[in-house]
Amino acid sequence: MKLLLRLAVRFLFGGKSYTHLVTAVAFLGVMIGVVALLLTMGVFSGFQKALKEKILSSMPHVIVSLIEGKPDDHHLTIIRKNPWVERAFPIMVFQAVIGKDRTFQSVSVKAIRPEDMGVYAGAILEGKPGGVMIGSGLADILGVKVGDQITLISPMGIRTPLGFLPKIERVRVGGIYRRGTFDQDYLTVVMPMEQAISIFGDSWQLSGYEVYLKDPYMAQDVKKELEKSLGSSVFVRSWVDFNQPLFNALELEKRGIFFVLLLMILIASFNITSLLFMKAREKVKDVAILKTYGMKSGQVFLLFVLQGFILGFLGASLGVSLAFLGEWLINRYDLIRVPADVYLMDHVPCYIQTQDLVLTFLGALLLSCMSSLLPAYKVSKEKVVQVLRGE
């Protein structure tokens, strides 16, 4: 095997000068294909990873919705007993219209207890957690800053001798936050639960509990456990349930791009086929002499397959190295900039996954070896006597 490997290297990098150019083109084709494939997959994976982190920072990991009634300590105690639960608190959601001057916006009012408002501490841009808090996008629409008075209008209203009138309350903005999602930043108002109940009464749209976990990726397991322990009086959903269609679509796009870019390596491998046909024609007499010294046709076949393997291995190895360099440059200098209001981030990171690396490397090797099969088979079947006679 060592002899075949040495001969393969000599055959591949030796010979006439015009074959050196074809060798370089075949090598560069494999290398560029591997770099393009790995970096593209890395950007897709980096976007998915960053998007998951953004989603996890802007929403609870599990939401337990009560089918009827208000949140109580009984359910909360059961939820907090789960070993994966880091934090859980009751919420109530009301529908309302918020406005200032002549600008109005339909919103969801999330009511939570004052002691639980610390969950918004990391997202506060102005003010502090507590009181009435609105998203940064909503604040821009209304032209509101901390300390301003805004109008809350309850759709349920009150009955009077003159008919049904909406209930209107003036409240002070205590904080402005940004959590990075459209629903949170443009369509949500957060306020203390007692204050919300005094304004909206029993007209809540949703009541239940927000649950934050020590490991967000255990959300599906925790969901199943809570469904068993809480019974049929609740409806449990995880962050995965809310976002699964999005991640499925991204994964499908990633797979499609993978196979499209794999065609680049396949096209590059055609250069290997052309190169080895040229090598076979150039080295046919050398092969005939080797056969007279006892080399078998199978060994000749393997000799030329090894040349394809070596070319694919070197091209793929350098391609992987350059892909890692590209990954570092993309992440170091934030080279891929995107509009934050569309993608929830101002740049896309690159993250080359191990499975993508292995599949790409093995795919490049496999295609390179397959490209060498036809010329290897042809040269292995050459007749020694005819070759030496020059026929």
Tab-separated table of C-alpha atoms in Angstrom:
chain	number	residue	atom	x	y	z
A	1	MET	CA	0.000	0.000	0.000
A	2	LYS	CA	2.895	2.362	0.764
A	3	LEU	CA	4.346	1.692	-2.681
A	4	LEU	CA	1.008	2.469	-4.351
A	5	LEU	CA	0.704	5.677	-2.343
A	6	ARG	CA	4.209	6.805	-3.334
A	7	LEU	CA	3.536	5.992	-6.973
A	8	ALA	CA	0.194	7.841	-6.847
A	9	VAL	CA	1.922	10.987	-5.536
A	10	ARG	CA	4.627	10.761	-8.230
A	11	PHE	CA	2.079	10.184	-10.991
A	12	LEU	CA	-0.130	13.029	-9.764
A	13	PHE	CA	2.497	15.746	-9.297
A	14	GLY	CA	5.049	14.566	-11.841
A	15	GLY	CA	4.832	14.344	-15.586
A	16	LYS	CA	4.583	16.979	-18.278
A	17	SER	CA	3.991	20.634	-17.439
A	18	TYR	CA	0.654	20.976	-19.246
A	19	THR	CA	-0.960	18.527	-16.796
A	20	HIS	CA	0.150	20.680	-13.844
A	21	LEU	CA	-2.360	23.373	-14.819
A	22	VAL	CA	-5.198	20.837	-14.962
A	23	THR	CA	-4.086	19.481	-11.568
A	24	ALA	CA	-4.175	22.994	-10.096
A	25	VAL	CA	-7.627	23.687	-11.568
A	26	ALA	CA	-9.014	20.412	-10.194
A	27	PHE	CA	-7.485	21.127	-6.779
A	28	LEU	CA	-8.839	24.686	-6.664
A	29	GLY	CA	-12.282	23.519	-7.783
A	30	VAL	CA	-12.592	21.115	-4.862
A	31	MET	CA	-11.169	23.661	-2.423
A	32	ILE	CA	-13.479	26.504	-3.497
A	33	GLY	CA	-16.504	24.207	-3.452
A	34	VAL	CA	-15.735	23.112	0.111
A	35	VAL	CA	-15.168	26.705	1.287
A	36	ALA	CA	-18.405	27.944	-0.309
A	37	LEU	CA	-20.425	25.044	1.069
A	38	LEU	CA	-19.083	25.273	4.629
A	39	LEU	CA	-19.391	29.062	4.883
A	40	THR	CA	-22.928	29.044	3.491
A	41	MET	CA	-23.982	26.295	5.882
A	42	GLY	CA	-22.189	28.167	8.672
A	43	VAL	CA	-24.136	31.358	7.991
A	44	PHE	CA	-27.427	29.421	7.967
A	45	SER	CA	-26.509	27.700	11.248
A	46	GLY	CA	-25.302	30.971	12.769
A	47	PHE	CA	-28.542	32.707	11.838
A	48	GLN	CA	-30.602	29.877	13.372
A	49	LYS	CA	-28.520	29.941	16.547
A	50	ALA	CA	-28.694	33.731	16.908
A	51	LEU	CA	-32.425	33.708	16.175
A	52	LYS	CA	-33.032	31.075	18.854
A	53	GLU	CA	-31.038	33.116	21.367
A	54	LYS	CA	-33.006	36.235	20.473
A	55	ILE	CA	-36.315	34.389	20.796
A	56	LEU	CA	-35.301	32.828	24.117
A	57	SER	CA	-34.338	36.234	25.484
A	58	SER	CA	-37.680	37.758	24.499
A	59	MET	CA	-40.248	35.156	25.520
A	60	PRO	CA	-40.882	32.634	28.316
A	61	HIS	CA	-39.651	29.104	27.752
A	62	VAL	CA	-43.015	27.595	28.706
A	63	ILE	CA	-46.462	29.203	28.951
A	64	VAL	CA	-49.117	27.511	31.082
A	65	SER	CA	-52.569	28.836	30.141
A	66	LEU	CA	-55.563	28.314	32.409
A	67	ILE	CA	-58.663	27.148	30.593
A	68	GLU	CA	-60.744	29.203	33.025
A	69	GLY	CA	-60.281	31.234	36.188
A	70	LYS	CA	-57.469	33.355	37.590
A	71	PRO	CA	-53.939	32.189	38.441
A	72	ASP	CA	-53.584	30.797	41.962
A	73	ASP	CA	-50.808	29.617	44.280
A	74	HIS	CA	-51.827	25.941	43.936
A	75	HIS	CA	-50.795	25.706	40.285
A	76	LEU	CA	-47.745	27.888	40.897
A	77	THR	CA	-46.494	25.566	43.650
A	78	ILE	CA	-46.768	22.521	41.368
A	79	ILE	CA	-44.910	24.312	38.571
A	80	ARG	CA	-42.081	25.430	40.856
A	81	LYS	CA	-41.545	21.880	42.116
A	82	ASN	CA	-40.209	20.858	38.715
A	83	PRO	CA	-36.385	20.666	39.037
A	84	TRP	CA	-35.814	22.382	35.672
A	85	VAL	CA	-37.899	25.456	36.570
A	86	GLU	CA	-35.793	28.478	37.462
A	87	ARG	CA	-38.571	31.063	37.668
A	88	ALA	CA	-42.356	31.043	37.317
A	89	PHE	CA	-44.987	33.712	37.936
A	90	PRO	CA	-48.665	34.367	37.123
A	91	ILE	CA	-49.785	36.587	34.248
A	92	MET	CA	-53.036	37.946	32.881
A	93	VAL	CA	-53.450	39.381	29.375
A	94	PHE	CA	-56.065	41.968	28.404
A	95	GLN	CA	-56.885	43.657	25.102
A	96	ALA	CA	-56.922	47.444	25.054
A	97	VAL	CA	-56.311	50.570	23.027
A	98	ILE	CA	-53.470	52.850	24.063
A	99	GLY	CA	-53.046	56.412	22.911
A	100	LYS	CA	-51.482	59.806	23.328
A	101	ASP	CA	-52.850	62.979	21.815
A	102	ARG	CA	-54.443	61.799	18.534
A	103	THR	CA	-52.377	58.645	18.011
A	104	PHE	CA	-53.892	55.335	19.115
A	105	GLN	CA	-52.740	51.719	18.889
A	106	SER	CA	-54.410	48.395	19.690
A	107	VAL	CA	-52.249	46.456	22.180
A	108	SER	CA	-52.121	43.497	24.530
A	109	VAL	CA	-51.753	44.451	28.180
A	110	LYS	CA	-49.708	41.908	30.119
A	111	ALA	CA	-50.416	42.100	33.834
A	112	ILE	CA	-47.809	40.673	36.220
A	113	ARG	CA	-47.044	41.136	39.895
A	114	PRO	CA	-44.641	43.986	40.793
A	115	GLU	CA	-42.135	41.558	42.339
A	116	ASP	CA	-41.911	39.660	39.025
A	117	MET	CA	-41.180	42.682	36.834
A	118	GLY	CA	-37.459	42.100	37.291
A	119	VAL	CA	-37.659	39.729	34.308
A	120	TYR	CA	-37.638	42.903	32.167
A	121	ALA	CA	-34.605	44.413	33.925
A	122	GLY	CA	-32.148	43.439	31.185
A	123	ALA	CA	-34.368	44.887	28.445
A	124	ILE	CA	-35.025	48.327	29.977
A	125	LEU	CA	-33.832	51.249	27.834
A	126	GLU	CA	-35.287	54.065	29.944
A	127	GLY	CA	-36.729	54.157	33.438
A	128	LYS	CA	-36.785	51.057	35.607
A	129	PRO	CA	-38.861	47.875	36.007
A	130	GLY	CA	-42.156	48.585	37.735
A	131	GLY	CA	-45.283	50.552	36.969
A	132	VAL	CA	-46.466	50.735	33.373
A	133	MET	CA	-43.846	49.711	30.785
A	134	ILE	CA	-44.181	49.885	27.004
A	135	GLY	CA	-42.067	48.582	24.122
A	136	SER	CA	-39.595	50.846	22.350
A	137	GLY	CA	-41.397	50.555	19.008
A	138	LEU	CA	-44.725	51.517	20.574
A	139	ALA	CA	-43.054	54.431	22.365
A	140	ASP	CA	-41.715	55.709	19.034
A	141	ILE	CA	-45.149	55.449	17.378
A	142	LEU	CA	-46.845	57.369	20.190
A	143	GLY	CA	-43.962	59.774	20.785
A	144	VAL	CA	-43.808	58.767	24.442
A	145	LYS	CA	-40.944	58.961	26.926
A	146	VAL	CA	-40.620	57.960	30.577
A	147	GLY	CA	-42.864	60.088	32.804
A	148	ASP	CA	-45.453	60.889	30.110
A	149	GLN	CA	-49.153	60.213	30.629
A	150	ILE	CA	-50.880	57.849	28.194
A	151	THR	CA	-54.521	56.863	27.776
A	152	LEU	CA	-55.718	53.274	28.242
A	153	ILE	CA	-59.121	52.394	26.823
A	154	SER	CA	-60.810	49.158	27.878
A	155	PRO	CA	-62.980	47.607	25.131
A	156	MET	CA	-65.351	46.134	27.745
A	157	GLY	CA	-66.355	49.556	29.024
A	158	ILE	CA	-69.024	50.353	31.603
A	159	ARG	CA	-72.807	50.636	31.483
A	160	THR	CA	-74.367	54.016	32.231
A	161	PRO	CA	-77.906	55.401	32.036
A	162	LEU	CA	-76.827	56.915	28.737
A	163	GLY	CA	-75.633	53.565	27.334
A	164	PHE	CA	-72.437	51.606	27.038
A	165	LEU	CA	-69.272	53.699	27.394
A	166	PRO	CA	-65.629	52.580	27.140
A	167	LYS	CA	-63.621	52.801	30.335
A	168	ILE	CA	-60.767	55.283	30.016
A	169	GLU	CA	-57.800	55.552	32.370
A	170	ARG	CA	-54.772	57.822	32.360
A	171	VAL	CA	-51.539	56.087	33.406
A	172	ARG	CA	-47.921	57.185	33.687
A	173	VAL	CA	-45.144	55.472	31.718
A	174	GLY	CA	-42.542	54.132	34.146
A	175	GLY	CA	-40.224	52.372	31.710
A	176	ILE	CA	-39.461	51.665	28.048
A	177	TYR	CA	-38.013	48.280	27.073
A	178	ARG	CA	-36.738	46.490	23.971
A	179	ARG	CA	-36.919	42.681	23.714
A	180	GLY	CA	-36.234	42.365	20.009
A	181	THR	CA	-39.532	41.003	18.679
A	182	PHE	CA	-42.352	42.860	16.945
A	183	ASP	CA	-45.072	41.632	19.319
A	184	GLN	CA	-43.139	42.647	22.426
A	185	ASP	CA	-41.796	45.984	21.203
A	186	TYR	CA	-44.796	47.271	19.236
A	187	LEU	CA	-47.915	45.552	20.559
A	188	THR	CA	-47.423	44.946	24.290
A	189	VAL	CA	-47.864	47.012	27.444
A	190	VAL	CA	-46.749	45.623	30.815
A	191	MET	CA	-48.355	46.781	34.047
A	192	PRO	CA	-48.937	45.627	37.646
A	193	MET	CA	-51.658	42.999	37.983
A	194	GLU	CA	-53.793	44.794	40.586
A	195	GLN	CA	-53.793	47.980	38.518
A	196	ALA	CA	-54.797	46.053	35.384
A	197	ILE	CA	-57.661	44.263	37.163
A	198	SER	CA	-58.949	47.579	38.513
A	199	ILE	CA	-59.056	48.949	34.948
A	200	PHE	CA	-60.177	45.923	32.940
A	201	GLY	CA	-62.062	43.855	35.522
A	202	ASP	CA	-62.782	40.264	34.460
A	203	SER	CA	-62.274	40.852	30.731
A	204	TRP	CA	-58.928	39.052	30.460
A	205	GLN	CA	-58.098	37.242	27.241
A	206	LEU	CA	-55.578	34.893	28.840
A	207	SER	CA	-54.544	33.934	32.336
A	208	GLY	CA	-51.809	31.557	33.350
A	209	TYR	CA	-48.107	31.400	34.149
A	210	GLU	CA	-44.844	32.247	32.458
A	211	VAL	CA	-42.120	29.694	33.157
A	212	TYR	CA	-38.374	30.197	32.682
A	213	LEU	CA	-36.075	27.162	32.735
A	214	LYS	CA	-32.472	26.513	33.718
A	215	ASP	CA	-32.006	24.918	30.289
A	216	PRO	CA	-34.381	26.286	27.610
A	217	TYR	CA	-33.763	23.243	25.415
A	218	MET	CA	-35.523	21.075	28.018
A	219	ALA	CA	-38.761	22.945	27.284
A	220	GLN	CA	-40.503	20.057	25.518
A	221	ASP	CA	-39.727	17.616	28.355
A	222	VAL	CA	-40.880	20.111	30.993
A	223	LYS	CA	-44.030	20.753	28.974
A	224	LYS	CA	-44.946	17.046	29.078
A	225	GLU	CA	-44.246	16.833	32.814
A	226	LEU	CA	-46.396	19.885	33.560
A	227	GLU	CA	-49.250	18.529	31.450
A	228	LYS	CA	-49.240	15.390	33.605
A	229	SER	CA	-48.921	17.167	36.956
A	230	LEU	CA	-51.402	20.004	36.273
A	231	GLY	CA	-54.083	17.926	34.562
A	232	SER	CA	-56.713	19.002	32.066
A	233	SER	CA	-57.359	22.424	33.611
A	234	VAL	CA	-54.423	23.948	31.732
A	235	PHE	CA	-53.003	24.195	28.222
A	236	VAL	CA	-49.189	24.064	28.085
A	237	ARG	CA	-47.038	25.352	25.207
A	238	SER	CA	-43.284	25.779	24.906
A	239	TRP	CA	-41.200	28.236	22.914
A	240	VAL	CA	-40.554	25.380	20.472
A	241	ASP	CA	-44.294	25.056	19.753
A	242	PHE	CA	-44.576	28.762	18.968
A	243	ASN	CA	-41.578	28.812	16.613
A	244	GLN	CA	-41.350	25.289	15.146
A	245	PRO	CA	-42.736	26.244	11.687
A	246	LEU	CA	-40.079	28.948	11.368
A	247	PHE	CA	-37.205	26.627	12.279
A	248	ASN	CA	-38.566	23.878	10.018
A	249	ALA	CA	-38.592	26.314	7.094
A	250	LEU	CA	-35.031	27.448	7.834
A	251	GLU	CA	-33.805	23.850	8.064
A	252	LEU	CA	-35.485	22.989	4.755
A	253	GLU	CA	-33.809	25.958	3.060
A	254	LYS	CA	-30.466	24.938	4.534
A	255	ARG	CA	-30.764	21.409	3.149
A	256	GLY	CA	-31.725	22.716	-0.271
A	257	ILE	CA	-28.735	25.061	-0.377
A	258	PHE	CA	-26.464	22.202	0.763
A	259	PHE	CA	-27.363	20.030	-2.212
A	260	VAL	CA	-27.162	22.946	-4.651
A	261	LEU	CA	-23.661	23.869	-3.482
A	262	LEU	CA	-22.637	20.216	-3.434
A	263	LEU	CA	-23.084	20.388	-7.210
A	264	MET	CA	-20.145	22.813	-7.260
A	265	ILE	CA	-17.907	20.080	-5.888
A	266	LEU	CA	-19.425	17.596	-8.342
A	267	ILE	CA	-18.618	19.902	-11.267
A	268	ALA	CA	-15.104	20.403	-9.899
A	269	SER	CA	-14.691	16.636	-9.721
A	270	PHE	CA	-15.160	16.437	-13.509
A	271	ASN	CA	-11.768	18.145	-13.734
A	272	ILE	CA	-10.336	15.208	-11.794
A	273	THR	CA	-11.791	12.826	-14.373
A	274	SER	CA	-10.223	14.824	-17.219
A	275	LEU	CA	-6.914	15.034	-15.376
A	276	LEU	CA	-6.704	11.295	-14.735
A	277	PHE	CA	-7.547	10.484	-18.350
A	278	MET	CA	-4.612	12.691	-19.317
A	279	LYS	CA	-2.424	11.008	-16.709
A	280	ALA	CA	-3.515	7.582	-17.942
A	281	ARG	CA	-2.521	8.480	-21.502
A	282	GLU	CA	0.769	9.967	-20.317
A	283	LYS	CA	1.698	7.107	-17.964
A	284	VAL	CA	0.333	4.179	-19.957
A	285	LYS	CA	3.799	2.819	-20.763
A	286	ASP	CA	4.904	3.175	-17.139
A	287	VAL	CA	1.837	1.213	-16.089
A	288	ALA	CA	2.617	-1.477	-18.662
A	289	ILE	CA	6.159	-1.805	-17.302
A	290	LEU	CA	4.795	-2.076	-13.748
A	291	LYS	CA	2.496	-4.842	-14.905
A	292	THR	CA	5.446	-6.756	-16.387
A	293	TYR	CA	7.028	-6.643	-12.930
A	294	GLY	CA	3.942	-8.252	-11.430
A	295	MET	CA	1.530	-5.421	-10.625
A	296	LYS	CA	-2.033	-6.641	-11.001
A	297	SER	CA	-4.881	-4.842	-12.754
A	298	GLY	CA	-6.612	-4.287	-9.413
A	299	GLN	CA	-3.512	-2.523	-8.077
A	300	VAL	CA	-3.367	-0.327	-11.185
A	301	PHE	CA	-7.028	0.523	-10.657
A	302	LEU	CA	-6.316	1.426	-7.018
A	303	LEU	CA	-3.272	3.470	-8.073
A	304	PHE	CA	-5.435	5.864	-10.090
A	305	VAL	CA	-8.258	5.948	-7.534
A	306	LEU	CA	-5.639	6.978	-4.959
A	307	GLN	CA	-4.713	9.938	-7.152
A	308	GLY	CA	-8.325	11.123	-7.089
A	309	PHE	CA	-8.439	10.554	-3.331
A	310	ILE	CA	-5.230	12.539	-2.744
A	311	LEU	CA	-6.447	15.444	-4.851
A	312	GLY	CA	-9.827	15.463	-3.080
A	313	PHE	CA	-8.228	15.132	0.361
A	314	LEU	CA	-5.804	18.011	-0.177
A	315	GLY	CA	-8.464	20.254	-1.722
A	316	ALA	CA	-11.012	19.480	1.001
A	317	SER	CA	-8.435	19.910	3.799
A	318	LEU	CA	-7.331	23.329	2.590
A	319	GLY	CA	-10.972	24.226	1.965
A	320	VAL	CA	-11.868	23.368	5.569
A	321	SER	CA	-8.946	25.462	6.855
A	322	LEU	CA	-9.983	28.465	4.754
A	323	ALA	CA	-13.612	28.018	5.836
A	324	PHE	CA	-12.590	28.239	9.497
A	325	LEU	CA	-10.561	31.347	8.679
A	326	GLY	CA	-13.610	32.814	6.946
A	327	GLU	CA	-15.776	31.942	9.950
A	328	TRP	CA	-13.373	33.781	12.259
A	329	LEU	CA	-13.267	36.854	10.013
A	330	ILE	CA	-17.068	36.983	9.687
A	331	ASN	CA	-17.550	36.790	13.458
A	332	ARG	CA	-14.595	39.033	14.329
A	333	TYR	CA	-15.575	41.921	12.059
A	334	ASP	CA	-19.367	41.353	11.740
A	335	LEU	CA	-19.038	41.176	7.957
A	336	ILE	CA	-22.636	40.109	7.245
A	337	ARG	CA	-24.779	43.122	8.183
A	338	VAL	CA	-28.577	42.923	8.028
A	339	PRO	CA	-31.426	45.327	8.948
A	340	ALA	CA	-32.222	44.779	12.626
A	341	ASP	CA	-35.907	45.676	12.262
A	342	VAL	CA	-36.370	42.761	9.842
A	343	TYR	CA	-34.077	40.025	11.170
A	344	LEU	CA	-34.086	40.885	14.917
A	345	MET	CA	-30.269	41.274	14.745
A	346	ASP	CA	-27.891	43.728	13.086
A	347	HIS	CA	-25.436	41.091	11.854
A	348	VAL	CA	-25.465	37.363	11.120
A	349	PRO	CA	-22.781	35.219	12.777
A	350	CYS	CA	-21.171	32.171	11.186
A	351	TYR	CA	-21.197	28.848	13.022
A	352	ILE	CA	-19.808	25.785	11.220
A	353	GLN	CA	-21.445	22.724	12.761
A	354	THR	CA	-19.564	19.451	13.144
A	355	GLN	CA	-22.138	17.499	11.150
A	356	ASP	CA	-21.900	19.946	8.229
A	357	LEU	CA	-18.112	19.740	8.355
A	358	VAL	CA	-18.098	15.930	8.313
A	359	LEU	CA	-20.713	15.665	5.545
A	360	THR	CA	-18.922	18.200	3.349
A	361	PHE	CA	-15.478	16.661	3.830
A	362	LEU	CA	-16.677	13.110	3.213
A	363	GLY	CA	-18.805	14.258	0.277
A	364	ALA	CA	-15.790	15.917	-1.358
A	365	LEU	CA	-13.685	12.769	-0.862
A	366	LEU	CA	-16.435	10.515	-2.196
A	367	LEU	CA	-17.025	12.609	-5.322
A	368	SER	CA	-13.279	12.846	-5.964
A	369	CYS	CA	-12.881	9.074	-5.710
A	370	MET	CA	-15.931	8.434	-7.880
A	371	SER	CA	-14.537	10.785	-10.535
A	372	SER	CA	-11.418	8.650	-10.763
A	373	LEU	CA	-13.239	5.335	-11.280
A	374	LEU	CA	-13.685	5.551	-15.070
A	375	PRO	CA	-10.089	6.511	-15.966
A	376	ALA	CA	-8.786	4.014	-13.385
A	377	TYR	CA	-10.868	1.235	-14.903
A	378	LYS	CA	-9.795	2.128	-18.451
A	379	VAL	CA	-6.065	2.157	-17.709
A	380	SER	CA	-6.243	-1.042	-15.657
A	381	LYS	CA	-7.635	-2.893	-18.677
A	382	GLU	CA	-4.853	-1.846	-21.069
A	383	LYS	CA	-3.037	-4.799	-22.684
A	384	VAL	CA	0.657	-4.831	-21.757
A	385	VAL	CA	1.882	-6.303	-25.050
A	386	GLN	CA	-0.057	-3.822	-27.178
A	387	VAL	CA	1.160	-0.863	-25.125
A	388	LEU	CA	4.822	-1.893	-25.265
A	389	ARG	CA	4.542	-2.468	-29.021
A	390	GLY	CA	3.110	1.039	-29.336
A	391	GLU	CA	-0.177	-0.182	-30.788
